[in-house]
mmCIF file of C-alpha atoms in Angstrom:
data_model
loop_
_atom_site.group_PDB
_atom_site.id
_atom_site.type_symbol
_atom_site.label_atom_id
_atom_site.label_comp_id
_atom_site.label_asym_id
_atom_site.label_seq_id
_atom_site.Cartn_x
_atom_site.Cartn_y
_atom_site.Cartn_z
ATOM 1 C CA MET A 1 0.038 -0.206 -0.114
ATOM 2 C CA VAL A 2 1.430 3.647 -1.032
ATOM 3 C CA ASP A 3 1.662 5.934 1.816
ATOM 4 C CA PRO A 4 -0.371 8.832 1.213
ATOM 5 C CA SER A 5 2.032 11.210 2.885
ATOM 6 C CA PRO A 6 5.645 9.929 2.248
ATOM 7 C CA LEU A 7 8.652 11.755 3.690
ATOM 8 C CA VAL A 8 10.278 11.598 0.322
ATOM 9 C CA ARG A 9 8.564 11.350 -2.908
ATOM 10 C CA VAL A 10 10.687 11.467 -6.128
ATOM 11 C CA ARG A 11 8.708 11.453 -9.575
ATOM 12 C CA ASP A 12 9.831 10.788 -13.030
ATOM 13 C CA LEU A 13 13.592 12.188 -11.984
ATOM 14 C CA THR A 14 15.841 12.539 -14.987
ATOM 15 C CA TYR A 15 19.344 14.077 -14.766
ATOM 16 C CA ALA A 16 22.363 14.449 -17.149
ATOM 17 C CA TYR A 17 25.664 16.030 -16.305
ATOM 18 C CA PRO A 18 26.328 19.124 -18.637
ATOM 19 C CA GLY A 19 27.075 17.911 -22.393
ATOM 20 C CA GLY A 20 26.507 13.960 -21.280
ATOM 21 C CA LYS A 21 23.908 11.383 -21.896
ATOM 22 C CA PRO A 22 20.891 11.038 -18.699
ATOM 23 C CA VAL A 23 22.576 9.514 -15.613
ATOM 24 C CA LEU A 24 19.243 9.178 -14.056
ATOM 25 C CA CYS A 25 16.104 8.282 -16.366
ATOM 26 C CA ASN A 26 12.513 8.608 -15.039
ATOM 27 C CA ILE A 27 13.180 7.784 -11.498
ATOM 28 C CA SER A 28 10.270 7.342 -9.312
ATOM 29 C CA PHE A 29 9.790 6.066 -5.688
ATOM 30 C CA THR A 30 8.729 6.955 -2.278
ATOM 31 C CA LEU A 31 10.086 6.639 1.140
ATOM 32 C CA GLY A 32 8.034 6.553 4.404
ATOM 33 C CA ALA A 33 8.803 8.303 7.759
ATOM 34 C CA GLY A 34 11.151 5.623 9.976
ATOM 35 C CA GLU A 35 11.576 3.407 6.725
ATOM 36 C CA THR A 36 15.037 2.084 5.474
ATOM 37 C CA ILE A 37 15.457 1.035 1.875
ATOM 38 C CA GLY A 38 18.329 -0.169 0.109
ATOM 39 C CA LEU A 39 19.663 1.056 -3.237
ATOM 40 C CA ILE A 40 21.716 -1.432 -4.949
ATOM 41 C CA GLY A 41 23.038 -2.020 -8.496
ATOM 42 C CA PRO A 42 26.444 -2.293 -10.410
ATOM 43 C CA ASN A 43 29.224 0.259 -10.395
ATOM 44 C CA GLY A 44 28.105 3.471 -12.516
ATOM 45 C CA ALA A 45 24.508 2.729 -12.338
ATOM 46 C CA GLY A 46 23.788 6.122 -10.928
ATOM 47 C CA LYS A 47 23.660 5.871 -6.923
ATOM 48 C CA THR A 48 25.936 8.513 -6.086
ATOM 49 C CA THR A 49 24.300 10.841 -8.578
ATOM 50 C CA LEU A 50 20.723 10.034 -7.103
ATOM 51 C CA PHE A 51 22.177 10.941 -3.577
ATOM 52 C CA LEU A 52 23.413 14.113 -4.838
ATOM 53 C CA THR A 53 20.165 15.278 -6.560
ATOM 54 C CA LEU A 54 18.195 14.280 -3.240
ATOM 55 C CA ALA A 55 20.583 16.331 -1.125
ATOM 56 C CA GLY A 56 20.245 19.402 -3.271
ATOM 57 C CA VAL A 57 23.628 19.173 -4.462
ATOM 58 C CA LEU A 58 22.816 18.713 -8.082
ATOM 59 C CA PRO A 59 19.937 20.810 -9.505
ATOM 60 C CA VAL A 60 16.663 19.018 -10.563
ATOM 61 C CA LYS A 61 15.794 20.071 -14.174
ATOM 62 C CA SER A 62 13.357 17.030 -15.220
ATOM 63 C CA GLY A 63 10.791 15.505 -12.693
ATOM 64 C CA SER A 64 10.150 16.370 -9.173
ATOM 65 C CA LEU A 65 11.193 15.827 -5.581
ATOM 66 C CA MET A 66 9.711 16.442 -2.322
ATOM 67 C CA LEU A 67 11.736 15.658 1.003
ATOM 68 C CA ALA A 68 10.411 16.291 4.379
ATOM 69 C CA GLY A 69 8.011 19.010 2.821
ATOM 70 C CA LEU A 70 11.142 20.542 0.956
ATOM 71 C CA ASP A 71 11.227 21.156 -2.740
ATOM 72 C CA PRO A 72 15.181 21.352 -4.052
ATOM 73 C CA GLY A 73 13.973 22.807 -7.254
ATOM 74 C CA LEU A 74 13.179 26.302 -4.994
ATOM 75 C CA SER A 75 16.295 28.177 -4.059
ATOM 76 C CA ALA A 76 14.567 29.023 -0.397
ATOM 77 C CA ASP A 77 13.713 25.230 0.175
ATOM 78 C CA ARG A 78 17.222 24.091 -0.928
ATOM 79 C CA LYS A 79 18.820 26.366 1.693
ATOM 80 C CA LYS A 80 16.923 24.306 4.385
ATOM 81 C CA LEU A 81 17.809 20.735 3.100
ATOM 82 C CA PRO A 82 21.021 20.540 5.147
ATOM 83 C CA ALA A 83 18.835 20.627 8.408
ATOM 84 C CA LYS A 84 16.669 17.792 7.330
ATOM 85 C CA ILE A 85 18.802 15.485 5.094
ATOM 86 C CA GLY A 86 22.153 14.265 6.102
ATOM 87 C CA ILE A 87 24.503 12.516 3.412
ATOM 88 C CA ILE A 88 27.140 10.209 4.343
ATOM 89 C CA PHE A 89 29.758 9.979 1.306
ATOM 90 C CA GLN A 90 31.854 6.978 0.134
ATOM 91 C CA ASN A 91 35.092 8.471 0.639
ATOM 92 C CA SER A 92 35.367 9.922 4.056
ATOM 93 C CA ASP A 93 37.772 12.379 3.351
ATOM 94 C CA ASP A 94 35.339 14.384 1.371
ATOM 95 C CA GLN A 95 33.636 15.323 4.694
ATOM 96 C CA LEU A 96 36.837 15.794 7.287
ATOM 97 C CA PHE A 97 38.501 18.940 6.909
ATOM 98 C CA SER A 98 39.037 20.539 10.252
ATOM 99 C CA SER A 99 42.165 19.807 12.477
ATOM 100 C CA ARG A 100 40.282 18.322 15.093
ATOM 101 C CA VAL A 101 37.576 15.585 14.940
ATOM 102 C CA ALA A 102 35.307 17.503 17.336
ATOM 103 C CA ASP A 103 35.422 20.544 15.007
ATOM 104 C CA ASP A 104 34.235 18.379 12.227
ATOM 105 C CA VAL A 105 31.468 17.042 14.010
ATOM 106 C CA ALA A 106 30.393 20.516 15.342
ATOM 107 C CA PHE A 107 30.650 21.918 11.614
ATOM 108 C CA GLY A 108 27.088 21.401 10.858
ATOM 109 C CA PRO A 109 25.401 22.409 14.083
ATOM 110 C CA HIS A 110 27.195 25.486 14.077
ATOM 111 C CA ASN A 111 26.252 26.412 10.734
ATOM 112 C CA LEU A 112 22.294 25.573 11.718
ATOM 113 C CA GLY A 113 22.985 28.581 14.202
ATOM 114 C CA LEU A 114 22.777 26.576 17.417
ATOM 115 C CA PRO A 115 23.575 27.734 20.999
ATOM 116 C CA ARG A 116 26.923 26.748 21.786
ATOM 117 C CA GLU A 117 25.871 24.378 24.694
ATOM 118 C CA GLU A 118 23.489 22.483 22.374
ATOM 119 C CA VAL A 119 26.750 21.989 19.574
ATOM 120 C CA VAL A 120 28.841 20.733 22.541
ATOM 121 C CA ARG A 121 25.972 18.184 23.508
ATOM 122 C CA ARG A 122 25.333 17.122 19.968
ATOM 123 C CA VAL A 123 28.967 16.450 19.460
ATOM 124 C CA ALA A 124 29.440 14.426 22.485
ATOM 125 C CA ASP A 125 26.386 12.378 21.754
ATOM 126 C CA ALA A 126 27.365 11.925 18.189
ATOM 127 C CA LEU A 127 30.925 10.784 19.018
ATOM 128 C CA ARG A 128 29.612 8.444 21.869
ATOM 129 C CA ARG A 129 27.054 6.808 19.418
ATOM 130 C CA VAL A 130 29.771 5.943 16.881
ATOM 131 C CA GLY A 131 32.386 4.918 19.317
ATOM 132 C CA LEU A 132 34.548 7.624 19.030
ATOM 133 C CA GLU A 133 34.622 8.788 22.816
ATOM 134 C CA GLY A 134 37.707 10.691 23.585
ATOM 135 C CA PHE A 135 38.737 11.508 20.072
ATOM 136 C CA ASP A 136 37.902 15.278 20.138
ATOM 137 C CA ASP A 137 41.409 16.461 19.771
ATOM 138 C CA ARG A 138 42.437 13.988 17.511
ATOM 139 C CA VAL A 139 43.356 14.867 13.873
ATOM 140 C CA PRO A 140 41.189 13.568 10.917
ATOM 141 C CA TYR A 141 43.902 12.767 8.656
ATOM 142 C CA HIS A 142 45.617 10.492 11.351
ATOM 143 C CA LEU A 143 42.847 8.350 11.793
ATOM 144 C CA SER A 144 42.448 4.857 10.278
ATOM 145 C CA GLY A 145 39.926 4.273 7.692
ATOM 146 C CA GLY A 146 37.206 2.905 9.922
ATOM 147 C CA GLU A 147 37.729 5.571 12.413
ATOM 148 C CA LYS A 148 37.231 8.126 9.630
ATOM 149 C CA ARG A 149 34.292 6.672 8.497
ATOM 150 C CA ARG A 150 32.726 6.854 12.157
ATOM 151 C CA ALA A 151 33.898 10.161 12.186
ATOM 152 C CA ALA A 152 32.014 11.388 8.995
ATOM 153 C CA ILE A 153 28.732 9.614 10.317
ATOM 154 C CA ALA A 154 29.063 11.290 13.667
ATOM 155 C CA GLY A 155 29.134 14.682 11.733
ATOM 156 C CA VAL A 156 25.817 13.812 10.156
ATOM 157 C CA LEU A 157 24.446 12.664 13.178
ATOM 158 C CA ALA A 158 25.123 15.859 14.994
ATOM 159 C CA MET A 159 22.674 17.478 12.430
ATOM 160 C CA GLN A 160 20.008 15.123 13.686
ATOM 161 C CA PRO A 161 18.667 14.802 10.044
ATOM 162 C CA GLU A 162 14.838 13.377 9.250
ATOM 163 C CA ILE A 163 16.552 11.525 6.378
ATOM 164 C CA LEU A 164 19.819 10.119 6.058
ATOM 165 C CA LEU A 165 21.447 8.770 2.872
ATOM 166 C CA LEU A 166 24.352 6.519 3.302
ATOM 167 C CA ASP A 167 26.671 5.647 0.309
ATOM 168 C CA GLU A 168 28.633 2.477 1.312
ATOM 169 C CA PRO A 169 28.702 3.010 4.994
ATOM 170 C CA SER A 170 30.177 -0.391 5.809
ATOM 171 C CA MET A 171 33.245 0.620 3.552
ATOM 172 C CA PHE A 172 36.537 0.398 5.936
ATOM 173 C CA LEU A 173 34.932 -0.915 8.696
ATOM 174 C CA ASP A 174 36.355 -4.191 10.420
ATOM 175 C CA PRO A 175 33.833 -6.935 11.237
ATOM 176 C CA ARG A 176 33.114 -5.550 14.803
ATOM 177 C CA GLY A 177 32.743 -1.987 13.350
ATOM 178 C CA ARG A 178 30.495 -3.437 10.631
ATOM 179 C CA ARG A 179 28.305 -5.324 13.236
ATOM 180 C CA GLU A 180 28.264 -2.276 15.446
ATOM 181 C CA LEU A 181 27.152 -0.089 12.228
ATOM 182 C CA ILE A 182 24.314 -2.573 11.313
ATOM 183 C CA GLY A 183 22.957 -2.367 15.206
ATOM 184 C CA TRP A 184 23.097 1.583 15.220
ATOM 185 C CA LEU A 185 21.306 1.711 11.761
ATOM 186 C CA ASN A 186 18.720 -0.528 13.034
ATOM 187 C CA ALA A 187 18.411 1.451 16.277
ATOM 188 C CA TYR A 188 18.000 4.730 14.322
ATOM 189 C CA GLY A 189 14.454 5.404 13.699
ATOM 190 C CA HIS A 190 14.777 8.151 11.108
ATOM 191 C CA ALA A 191 14.034 7.332 7.071
ATOM 192 C CA LYS A 192 17.463 6.152 5.746
ATOM 193 C CA ILE A 193 18.598 5.044 1.975
ATOM 194 C CA ILE A 194 21.526 3.019 2.296
ATOM 195 C CA ALA A 195 23.523 2.435 -1.370
ATOM 196 C CA SER A 196 25.782 -0.397 -0.837
ATOM 197 C CA HIS A 197 27.303 -3.488 -2.463
ATOM 198 C CA ASP A 198 27.282 -5.320 0.988
ATOM 199 C CA LEU A 199 24.191 -7.001 0.394
ATOM 200 C CA GLU A 200 24.601 -8.877 3.394
ATOM 201 C CA MET A 201 24.306 -5.678 5.532
ATOM 202 C CA ILE A 202 21.383 -4.466 3.227
ATOM 203 C CA LEU A 203 19.326 -7.754 4.200
ATOM 204 C CA ASP A 204 20.069 -6.781 7.885
ATOM 205 C CA THR A 205 18.945 -3.412 7.567
ATOM 206 C CA CYS A 206 16.411 -2.848 4.763
ATOM 207 C CA THR A 207 12.985 -3.553 4.633
ATOM 208 C CA ARG A 208 12.992 -3.369 0.751
ATOM 209 C CA VAL A 209 15.736 -2.323 -2.045
ATOM 210 C CA LEU A 210 15.462 -0.347 -5.180
ATOM 211 C CA VAL A 211 17.787 -2.271 -7.859
ATOM 212 C CA LEU A 212 19.304 0.791 -9.978
ATOM 213 C CA ASP A 213 20.730 -0.208 -13.209
ATOM 214 C CA ARG A 214 22.074 2.358 -16.175
ATOM 215 C CA GLY A 215 20.413 5.030 -14.523
ATOM 216 C CA THR A 216 16.850 3.467 -14.023
ATOM 217 C CA ILE A 217 15.185 1.404 -11.375
ATOM 218 C CA VAL A 218 14.708 -1.950 -12.791
ATOM 219 C CA ARG A 219 12.933 -3.335 -9.757
ATOM 220 C CA SER A 220 11.762 -2.661 -6.516
ATOM 221 C CA GLY A 221 10.219 -4.778 -3.586
ATOM 222 C CA PRO A 222 10.971 -6.730 -0.458
ATOM 223 C CA THR A 223 14.981 -7.108 0.174
ATOM 224 C CA ALA A 224 14.855 -10.852 0.524
ATOM 225 C CA GLU A 225 12.459 -11.397 -2.393
ATOM 226 C CA VAL A 226 14.513 -9.582 -4.772
ATOM 227 C CA CYS A 227 17.802 -10.653 -3.613
ATOM 228 C CA ARG A 228 17.288 -14.375 -3.983
ATOM 229 C CA ASP A 229 16.441 -14.085 -7.618
ATOM 230 C CA ALA A 230 19.595 -15.519 -9.124
ATOM 231 C CA GLU A 231 18.785 -14.897 -12.536
ATOM 232 C CA PHE A 232 17.671 -11.176 -12.015
ATOM 233 C CA MET A 233 20.609 -10.536 -9.938
ATOM 234 C CA GLU A 234 23.207 -11.948 -12.188
ATOM 235 C CA GLY A 235 21.584 -10.113 -15.222
ATOM 236 C CA HIS A 236 22.364 -6.926 -13.528
ATOM 237 C CA GLY A 237 25.867 -7.200 -12.359
ATOM 238 C CA LEU A 238 24.876 -8.543 -8.766
ATOM 239 C CA GLU A 239 25.188 -11.724 -6.816
ATOM 240 C CA VAL A 240 22.665 -13.169 -4.591
ATOM 241 C CA PRO A 241 23.997 -13.291 -0.874
ATOM 242 C CA TYR A 242 25.411 -16.044 0.359
ATOM 243 C CA ARG A 243 22.766 -16.669 3.264
ATOM 244 C CA LEU A 244 19.919 -16.723 0.403
ATOM 245 C CA ARG A 245 21.736 -19.351 -1.577
#
């Protein structure tokens, strides 16, 4: 049954980089409040471009978007998106630029104009939730790959977004860190879209999946049902997760 008032509604979204062919073609889907969906597909399918359009980084020229009551096509609404939508990029170095971990995590809340006491509270809470308590004064570029990933997630958590977009969130995490990430994702009650090749994690966290290939959603449905279809998965550059074989 379609949610009559989804938190995210995408209709006929098409996007092409200047001088190029469309990277996204007639994308349509909805995301309900508190729902977690997986975005899967081969490399080059358009997953990161879709995230960048949802976050308002890339302008929407064809189709329509509505996210948490905001239209990214409107300049006034686009300015409000960072308070509603958090995006965790595939490369954590793209989000870490300060000389202290705490300053990176505080960057977003500061830009929201929050009081200093609230910023300090959010930073401490976000670092605790990702297991980086005591890392306030560490230099981000001296962190391990897994620690950078945690710091990047903490920076988004401190914004307390209603919608979270995660691009390969388990990348660089060791098995313990990956298990902790899955536990946190399942405990975090807000809406999430997770783009990942880690289909075992997708099975553990997402109620349904969208399969994106060559810029088009070729299938959507319950996660296990879609992922156990070997012929379909192989036809789109994917493999059936081990536990479903």
